PDB file of C-alpha atoms in Angstrom:
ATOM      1  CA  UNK A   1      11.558  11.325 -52.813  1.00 63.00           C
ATOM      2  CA  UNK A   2      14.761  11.057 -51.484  1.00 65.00           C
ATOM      3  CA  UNK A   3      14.024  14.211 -48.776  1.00 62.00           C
ATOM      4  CA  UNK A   4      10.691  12.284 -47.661  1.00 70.00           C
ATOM      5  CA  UNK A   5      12.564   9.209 -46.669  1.00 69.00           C
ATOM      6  CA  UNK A   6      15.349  10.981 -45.219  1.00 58.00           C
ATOM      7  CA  UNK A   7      12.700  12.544 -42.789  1.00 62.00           C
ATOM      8  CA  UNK A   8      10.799   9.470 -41.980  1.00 69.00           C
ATOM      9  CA  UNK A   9      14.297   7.619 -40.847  1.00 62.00           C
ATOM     10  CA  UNK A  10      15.006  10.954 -38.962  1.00 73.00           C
ATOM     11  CA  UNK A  11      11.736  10.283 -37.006  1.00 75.00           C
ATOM     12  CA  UNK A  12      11.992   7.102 -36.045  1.00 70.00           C
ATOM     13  CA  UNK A  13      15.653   7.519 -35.288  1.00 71.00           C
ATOM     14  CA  UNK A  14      14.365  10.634 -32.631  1.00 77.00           C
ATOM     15  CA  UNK A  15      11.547   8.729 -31.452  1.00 77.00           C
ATOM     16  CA  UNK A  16      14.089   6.487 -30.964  1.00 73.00           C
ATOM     17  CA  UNK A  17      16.516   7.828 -29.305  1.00 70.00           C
ATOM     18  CA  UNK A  18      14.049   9.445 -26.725  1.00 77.00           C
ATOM     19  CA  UNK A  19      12.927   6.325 -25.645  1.00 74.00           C
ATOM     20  CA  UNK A  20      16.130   5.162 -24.911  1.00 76.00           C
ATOM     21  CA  UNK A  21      17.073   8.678 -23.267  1.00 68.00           C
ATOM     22  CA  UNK A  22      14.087   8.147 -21.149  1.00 74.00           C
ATOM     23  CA  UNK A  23      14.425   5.038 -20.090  1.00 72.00           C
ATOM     24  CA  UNK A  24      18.164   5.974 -19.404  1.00 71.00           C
ATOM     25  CA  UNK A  25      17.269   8.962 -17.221  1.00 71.00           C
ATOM     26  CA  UNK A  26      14.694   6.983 -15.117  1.00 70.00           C
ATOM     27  CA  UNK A  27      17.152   4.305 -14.228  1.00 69.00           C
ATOM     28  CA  UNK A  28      19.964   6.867 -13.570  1.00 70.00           C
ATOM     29  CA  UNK A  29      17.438   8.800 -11.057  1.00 66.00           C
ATOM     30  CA  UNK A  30      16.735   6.037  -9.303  1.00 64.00           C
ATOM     31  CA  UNK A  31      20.320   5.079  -8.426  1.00 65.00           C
ATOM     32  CA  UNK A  32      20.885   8.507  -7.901  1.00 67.00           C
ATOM     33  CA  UNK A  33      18.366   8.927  -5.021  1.00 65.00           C
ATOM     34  CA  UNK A  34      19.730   5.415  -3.626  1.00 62.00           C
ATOM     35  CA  UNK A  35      23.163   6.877  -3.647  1.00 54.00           C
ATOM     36  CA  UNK A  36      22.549  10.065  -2.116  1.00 63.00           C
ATOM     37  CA  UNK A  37      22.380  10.475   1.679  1.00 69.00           C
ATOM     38  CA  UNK A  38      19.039  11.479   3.176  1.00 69.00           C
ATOM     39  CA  UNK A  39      18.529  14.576   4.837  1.00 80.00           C
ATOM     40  CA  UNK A  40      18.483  14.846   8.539  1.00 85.00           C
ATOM     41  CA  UNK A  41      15.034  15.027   8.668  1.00 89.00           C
ATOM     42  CA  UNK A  42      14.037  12.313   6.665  1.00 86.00           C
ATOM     43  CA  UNK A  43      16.510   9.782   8.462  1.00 87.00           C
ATOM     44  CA  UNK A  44      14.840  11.069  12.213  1.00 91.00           C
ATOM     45  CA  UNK A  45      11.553  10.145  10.794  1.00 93.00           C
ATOM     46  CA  UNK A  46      12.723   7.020   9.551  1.00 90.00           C
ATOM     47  CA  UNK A  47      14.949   6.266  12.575  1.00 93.00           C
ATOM     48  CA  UNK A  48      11.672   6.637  14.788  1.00 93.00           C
ATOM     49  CA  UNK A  49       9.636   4.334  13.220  1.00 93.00           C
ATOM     50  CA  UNK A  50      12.301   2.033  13.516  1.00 94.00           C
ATOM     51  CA  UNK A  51      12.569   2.356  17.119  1.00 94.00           C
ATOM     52  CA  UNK A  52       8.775   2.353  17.366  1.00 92.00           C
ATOM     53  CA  UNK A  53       8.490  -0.877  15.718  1.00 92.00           C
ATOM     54  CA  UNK A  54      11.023  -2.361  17.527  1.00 93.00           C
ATOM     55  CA  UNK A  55       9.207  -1.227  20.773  1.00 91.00           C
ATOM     56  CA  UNK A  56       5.748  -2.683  19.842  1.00 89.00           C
ATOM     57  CA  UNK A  57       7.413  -5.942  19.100  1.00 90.00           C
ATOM     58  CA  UNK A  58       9.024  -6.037  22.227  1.00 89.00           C
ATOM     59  CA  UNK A  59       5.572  -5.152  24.303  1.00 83.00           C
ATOM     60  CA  UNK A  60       3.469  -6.923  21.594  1.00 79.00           C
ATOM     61  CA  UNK A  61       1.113  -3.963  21.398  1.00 77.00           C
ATOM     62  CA  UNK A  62       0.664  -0.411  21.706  1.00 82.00           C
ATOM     63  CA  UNK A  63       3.521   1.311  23.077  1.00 82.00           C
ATOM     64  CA  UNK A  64       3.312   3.338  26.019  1.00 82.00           C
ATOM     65  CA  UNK A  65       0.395   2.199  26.789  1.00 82.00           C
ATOM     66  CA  UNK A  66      -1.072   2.484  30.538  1.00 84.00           C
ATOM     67  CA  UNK A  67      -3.760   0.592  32.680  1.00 87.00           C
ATOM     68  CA  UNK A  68      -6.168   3.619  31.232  1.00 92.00           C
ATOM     69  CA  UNK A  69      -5.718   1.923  28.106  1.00 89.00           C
ATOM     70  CA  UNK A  70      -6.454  -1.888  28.746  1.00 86.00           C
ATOM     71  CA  UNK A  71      -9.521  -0.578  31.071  1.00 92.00           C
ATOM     72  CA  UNK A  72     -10.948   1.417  27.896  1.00 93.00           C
ATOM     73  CA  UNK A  73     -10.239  -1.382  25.482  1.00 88.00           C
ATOM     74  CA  UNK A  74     -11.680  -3.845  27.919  1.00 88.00           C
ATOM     75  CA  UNK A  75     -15.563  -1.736  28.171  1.00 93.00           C
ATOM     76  CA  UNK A  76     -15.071  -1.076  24.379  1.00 91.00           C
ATOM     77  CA  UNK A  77     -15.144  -4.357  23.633  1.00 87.00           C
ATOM     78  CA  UNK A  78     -17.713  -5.798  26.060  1.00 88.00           C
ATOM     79  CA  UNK A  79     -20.232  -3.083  24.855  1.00 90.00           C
ATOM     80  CA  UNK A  80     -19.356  -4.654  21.174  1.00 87.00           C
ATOM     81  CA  UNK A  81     -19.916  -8.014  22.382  1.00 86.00           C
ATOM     82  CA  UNK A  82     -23.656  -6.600  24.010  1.00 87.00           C
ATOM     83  CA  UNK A  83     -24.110  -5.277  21.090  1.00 87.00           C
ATOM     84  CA  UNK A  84     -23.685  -7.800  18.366  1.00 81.00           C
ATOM     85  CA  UNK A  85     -23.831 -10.729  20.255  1.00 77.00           C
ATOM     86  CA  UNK A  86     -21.122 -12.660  21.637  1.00 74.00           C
ATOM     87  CA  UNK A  87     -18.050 -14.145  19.729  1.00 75.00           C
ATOM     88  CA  UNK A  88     -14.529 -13.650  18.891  1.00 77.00           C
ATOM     89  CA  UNK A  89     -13.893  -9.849  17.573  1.00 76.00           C
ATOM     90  CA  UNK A  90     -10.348 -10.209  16.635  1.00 75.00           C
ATOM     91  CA  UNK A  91     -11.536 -12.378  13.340  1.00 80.00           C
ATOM     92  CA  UNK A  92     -13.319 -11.337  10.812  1.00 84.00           C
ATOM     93  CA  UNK A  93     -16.716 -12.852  10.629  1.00 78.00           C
ATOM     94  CA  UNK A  94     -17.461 -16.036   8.224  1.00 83.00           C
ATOM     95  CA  UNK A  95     -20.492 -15.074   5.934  1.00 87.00           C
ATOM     96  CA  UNK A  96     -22.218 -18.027   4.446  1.00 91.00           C
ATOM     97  CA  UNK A  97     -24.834 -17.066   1.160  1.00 93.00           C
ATOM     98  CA  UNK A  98     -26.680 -20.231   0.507  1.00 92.00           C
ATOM     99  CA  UNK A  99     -27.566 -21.044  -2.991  1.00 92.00           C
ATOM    100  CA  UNK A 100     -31.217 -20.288  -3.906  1.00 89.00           C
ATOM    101  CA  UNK A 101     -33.746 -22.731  -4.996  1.00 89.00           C
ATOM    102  CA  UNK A 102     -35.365 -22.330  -7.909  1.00 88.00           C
ATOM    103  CA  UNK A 103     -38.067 -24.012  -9.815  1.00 87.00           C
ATOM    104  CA  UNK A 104     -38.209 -23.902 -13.785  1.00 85.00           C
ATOM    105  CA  UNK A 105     -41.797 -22.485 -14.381  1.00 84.00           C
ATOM    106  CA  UNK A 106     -43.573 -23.968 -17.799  1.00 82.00           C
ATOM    107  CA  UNK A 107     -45.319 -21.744 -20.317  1.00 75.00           C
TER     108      UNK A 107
END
């Protein structure tokens, strides 16, 4: 009797104590990867998209872009506007679903 409850505290104490050890790890590995330095080729990746956004916010667009680029966006979007009618294509459209009528029917 004594055996059997010895091994049920033993239990919960492990299940315990891997919890916490789990728990303890996760938090541990994420301040470990904060801590640690990243390598070089992770910080040029980073460092260009860095400088990439701060380009497009500068030009307010595409970077690097050319005349080429306006003229093709420019017939792109006047064969969407023959196509689909006219409007503003920079919003998405408003959809309206109108309730429908219906009529009780006796029996």
């Amino acid at each position: 009797m004594a055996l059997r409850r010895l091994f049920q505290l033993s239990s919960l104490f492990r299940s315990a104590v891997t919890v916490t050890l789990r728990r303890n790890i996760g938090i541990s590995a994420v301040l470990f990867n904060r801590a640690k330095e990243l390598d070089p080729v992770q910080k040029l990746f980073l460092d260009k998209i860095r400088e990439y956004n701060t380009k497009s916010k500068s030009t307010g667009g595409v970077v690097d872009a050319g005349p080429n680029y306006q003229k093709n966006l420019t017939e792109e979007v006047a064969k969407l506007q023959r196509l689909y009618g006219d409007g503003d294509l920079t919003k998405f459209p408003d959809f309206k679903f109108p309730e429908p009528k219906l009529e009780e029917v006796a029996k």
